[in-house]
mmCIF file of C-alpha atoms and ligand atoms in Angstrom:
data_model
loop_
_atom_site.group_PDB
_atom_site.id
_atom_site.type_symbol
_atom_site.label_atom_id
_atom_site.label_comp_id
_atom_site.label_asym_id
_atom_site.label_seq_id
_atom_site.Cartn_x
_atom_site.Cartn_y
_atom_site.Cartn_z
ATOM 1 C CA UNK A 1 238.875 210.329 33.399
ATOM 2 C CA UNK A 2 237.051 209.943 36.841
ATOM 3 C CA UNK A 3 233.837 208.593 37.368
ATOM 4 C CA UNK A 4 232.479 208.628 41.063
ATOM 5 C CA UNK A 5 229.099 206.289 41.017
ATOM 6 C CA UNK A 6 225.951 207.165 43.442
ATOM 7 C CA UNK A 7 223.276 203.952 43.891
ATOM 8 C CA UNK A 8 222.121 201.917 46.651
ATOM 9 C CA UNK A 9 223.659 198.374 45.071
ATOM 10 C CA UNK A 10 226.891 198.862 44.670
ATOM 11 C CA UNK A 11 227.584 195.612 43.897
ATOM 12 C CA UNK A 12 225.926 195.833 40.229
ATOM 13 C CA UNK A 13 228.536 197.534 38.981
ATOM 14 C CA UNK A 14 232.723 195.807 39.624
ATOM 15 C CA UNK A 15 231.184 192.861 37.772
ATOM 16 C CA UNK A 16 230.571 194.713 34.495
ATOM 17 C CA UNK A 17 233.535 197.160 35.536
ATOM 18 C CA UNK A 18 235.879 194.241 35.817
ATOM 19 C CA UNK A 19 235.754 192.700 32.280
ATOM 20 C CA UNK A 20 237.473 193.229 28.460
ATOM 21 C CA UNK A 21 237.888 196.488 27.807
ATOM 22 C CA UNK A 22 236.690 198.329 30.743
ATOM 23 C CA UNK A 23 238.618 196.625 33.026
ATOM 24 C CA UNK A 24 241.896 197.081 30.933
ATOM 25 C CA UNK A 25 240.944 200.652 30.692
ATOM 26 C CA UNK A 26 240.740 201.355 34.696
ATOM 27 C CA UNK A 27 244.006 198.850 34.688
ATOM 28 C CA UNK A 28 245.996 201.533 32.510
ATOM 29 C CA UNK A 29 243.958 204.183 34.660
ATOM 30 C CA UNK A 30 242.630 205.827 31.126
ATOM 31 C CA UNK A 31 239.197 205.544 33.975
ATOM 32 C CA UNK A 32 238.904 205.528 37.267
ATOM 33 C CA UNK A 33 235.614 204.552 38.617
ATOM 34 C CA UNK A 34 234.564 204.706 42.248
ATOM 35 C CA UNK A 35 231.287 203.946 43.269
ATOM 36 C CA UNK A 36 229.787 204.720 46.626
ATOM 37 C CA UNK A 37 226.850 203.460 48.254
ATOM 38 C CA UNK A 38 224.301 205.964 48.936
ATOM 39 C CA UNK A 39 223.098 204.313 52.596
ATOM 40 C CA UNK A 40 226.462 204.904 54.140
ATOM 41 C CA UNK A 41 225.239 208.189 54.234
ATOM 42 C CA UNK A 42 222.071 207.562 55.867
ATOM 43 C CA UNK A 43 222.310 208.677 59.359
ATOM 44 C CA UNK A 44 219.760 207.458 61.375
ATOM 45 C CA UNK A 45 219.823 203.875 63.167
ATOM 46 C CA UNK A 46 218.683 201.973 60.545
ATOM 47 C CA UNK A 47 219.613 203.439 57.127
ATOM 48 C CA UNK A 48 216.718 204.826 55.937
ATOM 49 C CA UNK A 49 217.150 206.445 52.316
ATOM 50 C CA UNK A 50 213.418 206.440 51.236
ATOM 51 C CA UNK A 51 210.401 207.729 52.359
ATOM 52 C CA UNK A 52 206.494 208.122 51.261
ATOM 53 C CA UNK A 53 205.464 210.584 49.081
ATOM 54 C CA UNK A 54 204.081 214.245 50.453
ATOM 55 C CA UNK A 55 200.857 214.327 48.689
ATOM 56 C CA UNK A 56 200.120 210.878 48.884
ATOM 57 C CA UNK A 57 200.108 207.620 46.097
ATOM 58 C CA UNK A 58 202.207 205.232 45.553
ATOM 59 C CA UNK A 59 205.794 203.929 45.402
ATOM 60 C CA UNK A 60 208.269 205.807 47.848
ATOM 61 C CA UNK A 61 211.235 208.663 46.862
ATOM 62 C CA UNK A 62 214.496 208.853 47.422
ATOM 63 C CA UNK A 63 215.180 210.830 50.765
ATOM 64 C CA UNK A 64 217.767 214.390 50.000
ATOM 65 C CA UNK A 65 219.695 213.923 53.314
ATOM 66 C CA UNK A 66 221.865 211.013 52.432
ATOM 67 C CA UNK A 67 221.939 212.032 48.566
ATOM 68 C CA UNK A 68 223.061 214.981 49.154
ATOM 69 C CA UNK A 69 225.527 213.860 52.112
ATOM 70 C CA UNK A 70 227.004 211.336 49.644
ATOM 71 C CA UNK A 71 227.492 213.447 46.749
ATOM 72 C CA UNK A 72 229.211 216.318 48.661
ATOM 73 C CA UNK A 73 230.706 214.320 50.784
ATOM 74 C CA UNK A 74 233.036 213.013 48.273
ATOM 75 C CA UNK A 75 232.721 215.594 45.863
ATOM 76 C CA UNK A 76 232.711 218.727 48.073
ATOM 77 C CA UNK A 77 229.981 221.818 48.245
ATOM 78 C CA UNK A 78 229.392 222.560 45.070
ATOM 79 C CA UNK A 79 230.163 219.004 43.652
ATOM 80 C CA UNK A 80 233.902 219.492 41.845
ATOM 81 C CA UNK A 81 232.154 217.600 38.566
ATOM 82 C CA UNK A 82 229.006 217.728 37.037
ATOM 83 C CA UNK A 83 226.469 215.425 38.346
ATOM 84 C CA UNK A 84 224.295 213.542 36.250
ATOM 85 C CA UNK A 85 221.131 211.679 37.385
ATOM 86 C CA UNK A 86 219.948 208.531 35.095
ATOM 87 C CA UNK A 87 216.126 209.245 34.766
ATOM 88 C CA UNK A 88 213.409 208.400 32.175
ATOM 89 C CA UNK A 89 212.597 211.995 32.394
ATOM 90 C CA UNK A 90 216.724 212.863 31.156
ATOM 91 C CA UNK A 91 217.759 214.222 27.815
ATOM 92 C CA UNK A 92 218.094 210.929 24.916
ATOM 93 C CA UNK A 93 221.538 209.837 24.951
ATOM 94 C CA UNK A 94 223.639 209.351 21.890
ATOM 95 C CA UNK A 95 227.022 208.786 20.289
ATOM 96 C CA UNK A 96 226.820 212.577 20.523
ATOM 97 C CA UNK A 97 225.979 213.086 24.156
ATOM 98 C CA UNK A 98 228.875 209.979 24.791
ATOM 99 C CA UNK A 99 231.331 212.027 22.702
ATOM 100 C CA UNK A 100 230.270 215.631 24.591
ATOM 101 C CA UNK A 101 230.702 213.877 28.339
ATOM 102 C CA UNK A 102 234.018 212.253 27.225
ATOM 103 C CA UNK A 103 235.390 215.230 27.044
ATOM 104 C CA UNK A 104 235.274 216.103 30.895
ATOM 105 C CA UNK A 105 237.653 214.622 33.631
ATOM 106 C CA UNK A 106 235.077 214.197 36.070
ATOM 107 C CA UNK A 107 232.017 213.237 35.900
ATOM 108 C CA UNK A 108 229.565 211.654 38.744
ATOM 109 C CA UNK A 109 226.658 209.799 38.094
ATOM 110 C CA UNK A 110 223.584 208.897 40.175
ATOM 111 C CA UNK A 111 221.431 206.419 40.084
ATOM 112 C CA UNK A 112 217.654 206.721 41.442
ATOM 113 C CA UNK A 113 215.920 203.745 42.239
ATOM 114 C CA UNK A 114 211.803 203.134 43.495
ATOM 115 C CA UNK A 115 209.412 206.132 42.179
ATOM 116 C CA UNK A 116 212.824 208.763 42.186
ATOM 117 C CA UNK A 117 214.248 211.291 44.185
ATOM 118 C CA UNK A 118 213.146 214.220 45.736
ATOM 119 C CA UNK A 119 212.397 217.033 43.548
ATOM 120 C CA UNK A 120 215.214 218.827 45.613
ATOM 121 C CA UNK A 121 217.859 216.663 44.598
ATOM 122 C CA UNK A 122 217.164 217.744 40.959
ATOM 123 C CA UNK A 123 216.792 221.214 41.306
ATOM 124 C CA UNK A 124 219.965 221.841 43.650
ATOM 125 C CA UNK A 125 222.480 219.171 43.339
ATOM 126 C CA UNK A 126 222.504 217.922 39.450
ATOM 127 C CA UNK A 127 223.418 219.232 36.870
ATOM 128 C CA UNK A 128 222.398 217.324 33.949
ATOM 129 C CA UNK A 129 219.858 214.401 33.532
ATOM 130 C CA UNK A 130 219.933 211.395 31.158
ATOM 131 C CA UNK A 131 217.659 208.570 29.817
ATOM 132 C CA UNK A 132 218.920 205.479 27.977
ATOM 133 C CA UNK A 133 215.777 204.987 26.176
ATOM 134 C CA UNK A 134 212.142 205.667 26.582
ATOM 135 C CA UNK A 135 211.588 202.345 28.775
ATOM 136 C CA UNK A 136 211.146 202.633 32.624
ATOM 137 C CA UNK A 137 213.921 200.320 34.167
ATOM 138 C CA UNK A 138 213.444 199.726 38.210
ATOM 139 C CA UNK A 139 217.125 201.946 38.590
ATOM 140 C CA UNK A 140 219.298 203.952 37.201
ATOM 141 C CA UNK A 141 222.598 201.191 37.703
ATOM 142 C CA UNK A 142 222.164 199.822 34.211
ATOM 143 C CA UNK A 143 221.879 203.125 32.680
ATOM 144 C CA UNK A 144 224.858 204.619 34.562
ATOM 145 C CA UNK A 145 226.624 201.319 33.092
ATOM 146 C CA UNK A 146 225.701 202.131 29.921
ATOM 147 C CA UNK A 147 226.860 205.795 29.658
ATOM 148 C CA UNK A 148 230.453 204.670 31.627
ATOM 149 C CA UNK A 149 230.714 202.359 28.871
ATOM 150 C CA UNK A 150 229.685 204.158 25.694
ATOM 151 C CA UNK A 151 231.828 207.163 27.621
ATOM 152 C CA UNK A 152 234.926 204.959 28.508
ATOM 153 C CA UNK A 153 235.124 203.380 25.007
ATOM 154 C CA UNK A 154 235.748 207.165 22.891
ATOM 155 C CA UNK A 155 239.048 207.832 25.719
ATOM 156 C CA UNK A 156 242.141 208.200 23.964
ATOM 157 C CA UNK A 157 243.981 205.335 24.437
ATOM 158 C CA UNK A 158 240.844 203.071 25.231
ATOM 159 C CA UNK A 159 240.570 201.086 21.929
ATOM 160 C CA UNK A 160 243.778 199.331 20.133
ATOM 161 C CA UNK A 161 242.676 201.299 16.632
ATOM 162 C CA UNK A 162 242.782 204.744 17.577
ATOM 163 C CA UNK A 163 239.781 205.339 14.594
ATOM 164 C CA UNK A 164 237.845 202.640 15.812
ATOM 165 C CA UNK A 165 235.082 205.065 17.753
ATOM 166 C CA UNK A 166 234.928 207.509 15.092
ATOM 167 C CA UNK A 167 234.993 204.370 12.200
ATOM 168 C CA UNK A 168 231.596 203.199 14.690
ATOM 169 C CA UNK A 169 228.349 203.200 12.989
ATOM 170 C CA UNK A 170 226.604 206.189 14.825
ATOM 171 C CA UNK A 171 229.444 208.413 14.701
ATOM 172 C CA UNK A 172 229.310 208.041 11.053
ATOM 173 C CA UNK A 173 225.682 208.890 11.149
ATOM 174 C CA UNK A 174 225.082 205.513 9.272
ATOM 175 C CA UNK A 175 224.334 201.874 10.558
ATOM 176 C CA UNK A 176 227.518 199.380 10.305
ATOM 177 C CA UNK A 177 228.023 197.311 7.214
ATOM 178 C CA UNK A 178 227.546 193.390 7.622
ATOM 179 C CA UNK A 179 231.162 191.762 8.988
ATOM 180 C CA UNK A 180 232.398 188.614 8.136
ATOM 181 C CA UNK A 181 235.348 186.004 9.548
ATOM 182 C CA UNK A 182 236.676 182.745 8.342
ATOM 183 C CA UNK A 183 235.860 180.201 7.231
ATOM 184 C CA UNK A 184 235.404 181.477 3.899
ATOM 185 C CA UNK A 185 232.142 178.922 3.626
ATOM 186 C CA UNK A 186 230.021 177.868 6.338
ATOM 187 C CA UNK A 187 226.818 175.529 5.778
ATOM 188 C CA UNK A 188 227.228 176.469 2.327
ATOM 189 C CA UNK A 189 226.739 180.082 3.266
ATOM 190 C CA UNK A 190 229.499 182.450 1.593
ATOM 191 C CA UNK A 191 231.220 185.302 2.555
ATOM 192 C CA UNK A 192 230.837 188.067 -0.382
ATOM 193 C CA UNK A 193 233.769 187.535 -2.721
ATOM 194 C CA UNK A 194 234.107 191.290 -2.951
ATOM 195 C CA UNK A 195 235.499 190.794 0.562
ATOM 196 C CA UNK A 196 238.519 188.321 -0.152
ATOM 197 C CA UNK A 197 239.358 190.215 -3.597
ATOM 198 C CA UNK A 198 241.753 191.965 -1.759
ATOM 199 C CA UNK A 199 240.612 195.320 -3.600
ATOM 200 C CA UNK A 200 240.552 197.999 -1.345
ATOM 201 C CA UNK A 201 239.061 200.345 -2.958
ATOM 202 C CA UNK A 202 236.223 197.888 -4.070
ATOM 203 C CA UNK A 203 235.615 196.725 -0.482
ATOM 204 C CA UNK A 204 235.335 200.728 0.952
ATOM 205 C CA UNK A 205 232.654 200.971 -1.701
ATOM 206 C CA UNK A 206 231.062 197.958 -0.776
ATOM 207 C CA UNK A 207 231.305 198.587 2.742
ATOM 208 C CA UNK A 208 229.561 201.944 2.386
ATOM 209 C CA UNK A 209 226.783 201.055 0.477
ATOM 210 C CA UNK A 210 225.793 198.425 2.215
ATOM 211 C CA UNK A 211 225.876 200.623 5.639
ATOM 212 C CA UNK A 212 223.441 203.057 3.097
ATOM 213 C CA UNK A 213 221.258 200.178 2.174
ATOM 214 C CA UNK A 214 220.706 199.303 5.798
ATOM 215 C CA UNK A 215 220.516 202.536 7.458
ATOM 216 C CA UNK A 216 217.756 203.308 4.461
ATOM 217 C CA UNK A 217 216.209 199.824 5.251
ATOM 218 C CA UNK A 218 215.675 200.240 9.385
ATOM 219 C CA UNK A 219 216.817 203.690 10.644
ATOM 220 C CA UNK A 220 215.797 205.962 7.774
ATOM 221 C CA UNK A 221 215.108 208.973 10.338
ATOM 222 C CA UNK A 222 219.449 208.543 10.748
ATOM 223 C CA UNK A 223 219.244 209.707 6.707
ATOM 224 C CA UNK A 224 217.946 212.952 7.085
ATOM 225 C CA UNK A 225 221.377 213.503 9.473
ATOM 226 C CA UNK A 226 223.948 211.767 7.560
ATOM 227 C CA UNK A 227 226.861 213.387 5.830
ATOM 228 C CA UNK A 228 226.007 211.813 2.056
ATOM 229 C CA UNK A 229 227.467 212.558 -0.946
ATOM 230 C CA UNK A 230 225.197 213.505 -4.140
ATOM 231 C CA UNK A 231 226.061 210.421 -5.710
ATOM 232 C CA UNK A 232 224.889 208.352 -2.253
ATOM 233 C CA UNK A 233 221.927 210.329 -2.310
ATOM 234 C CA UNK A 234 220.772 209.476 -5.727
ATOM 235 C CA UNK A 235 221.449 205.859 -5.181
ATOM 236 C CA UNK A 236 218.858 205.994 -1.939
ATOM 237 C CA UNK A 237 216.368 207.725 -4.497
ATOM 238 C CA UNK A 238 216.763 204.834 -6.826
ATOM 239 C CA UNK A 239 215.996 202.852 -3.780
ATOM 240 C CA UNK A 240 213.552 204.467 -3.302
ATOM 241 C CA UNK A 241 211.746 204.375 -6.734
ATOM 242 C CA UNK A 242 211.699 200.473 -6.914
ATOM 243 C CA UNK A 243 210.780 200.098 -3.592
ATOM 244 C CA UNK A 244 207.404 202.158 -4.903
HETATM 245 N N1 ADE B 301 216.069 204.865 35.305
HETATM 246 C C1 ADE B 301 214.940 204.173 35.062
HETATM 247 N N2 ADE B 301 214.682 204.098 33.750
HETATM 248 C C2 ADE B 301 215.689 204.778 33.119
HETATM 249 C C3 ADE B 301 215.988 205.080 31.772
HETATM 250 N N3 ADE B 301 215.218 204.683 30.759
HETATM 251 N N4 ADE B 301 217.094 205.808 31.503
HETATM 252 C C4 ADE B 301 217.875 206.250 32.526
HETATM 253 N N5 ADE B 301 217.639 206.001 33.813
HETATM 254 C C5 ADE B 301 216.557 205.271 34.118
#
């Protein structure tokens, strides 16, 4: 999959890019990711890629000229892949939304910085907007990070399990169960002897009702979602009735 990266500090990005997984990823080319720095784009004498607002008040946008220059400049007129811009304004994104833009070759992703772009930019050159969380960081470069690495994670090939992303906690619709590693005892504090019974079947149980008991405990809203059985949801009612 190719990823072709839109900001004005380039230099956020190759040092996340570069580590663990990520970087082993682009090293097998499972990703490619390219980023490009808006301001080359710019074409007056000094760069400029923002301007004041028409109308007046604060903060300054994100000139169309070089946004748009960049974009099709690399990715022709109409852009070959979607474009996405990372806004507060964008749809949530999700395990879901990761999983839906996995499936793509291409993708680009822009990142707005100051008060935003020009309205322009949205109407005519993306495609698709998307918000990390409802926060208000000063640029889209840590949210673009974020959705190449939720993204890059669920590629074929990406993970050494290949049921590790859909074994994750919100693809299951439930929160993880606690994990433990040696030693056995530390400070006194044990690890569950269900866990070093060596009973499979015992530990799956175990494992899944503890994922219930903490997805009912701090993401109940992840409940009304989740694929339960009848027998799961009775146990949450019983939770339920002594929690009353
Ligand atoms: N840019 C600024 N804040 C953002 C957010 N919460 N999500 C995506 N892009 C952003």
């Amino acid at each position: 999959m190719r990823f072709d990266v839109f900001t004005l500090f380039p230099e956020v990005f190759y040092p996340y890019l570069d580590l663990s997984i990520l970087a082993r990823a682009r090293q097998r080319g499972l990703a490619e990711v390219h980023v490009h720095n808006i301001r080359d784009w710019a074409t007056d004498k000094h760069h400029v890629v923002d301007d004041e607002p028409y109308g007046g008040g604060g903060g300054m946008v994100m000139k169309p000229e070089p946004i748009f220059a960049a974009v099709e400049g690399v990715l022709g007129r109409p852009p070959a892949a979607p474009v996405i811009l990372l806004t507060p304004q964008g749809r949530p994104f999700s395990h879901a939304v990761a999983a839906e833009l996995a499936q793509y070759p291409h993708l680009a992703l822009l990142c707005g910085r100051y008060e935003g772009v020009d309205e322009r930019v949205r109407q005519h050159l993306v495609s698709d907007e998307i918000s990390i969380g409802d926060y208000v960081l000063t640029g889209g470069e840590l949210a673009a990070l974020v959705v190449l690495d939720a993204v890059v994670r669920l590629l074929p090939g990406v993970l050494g399990d290949p049921d590790a992303p859909h074994k994750d906690s919100h693809a299951m619709g439930l929160l993880e169960y606690p994990h433990y590693t040696r030693p056995a005892v530390f400070r006194g504090w044990e690890v569950p002897a269900v866990l070093r019974s060596g009973d499979h079947g015992r530990i799956a149980r175990w494992r899944r009702e503890q994922a219930l008991r903490r997805t009912w405990e701090r993401r109940p809203d992840l409940l009304a979602r989740a694929d339960l059985t009848a027998e799961e949801r009775a146990l949450i009612a019983r939770w339920e009735a002594e929690a009353r």
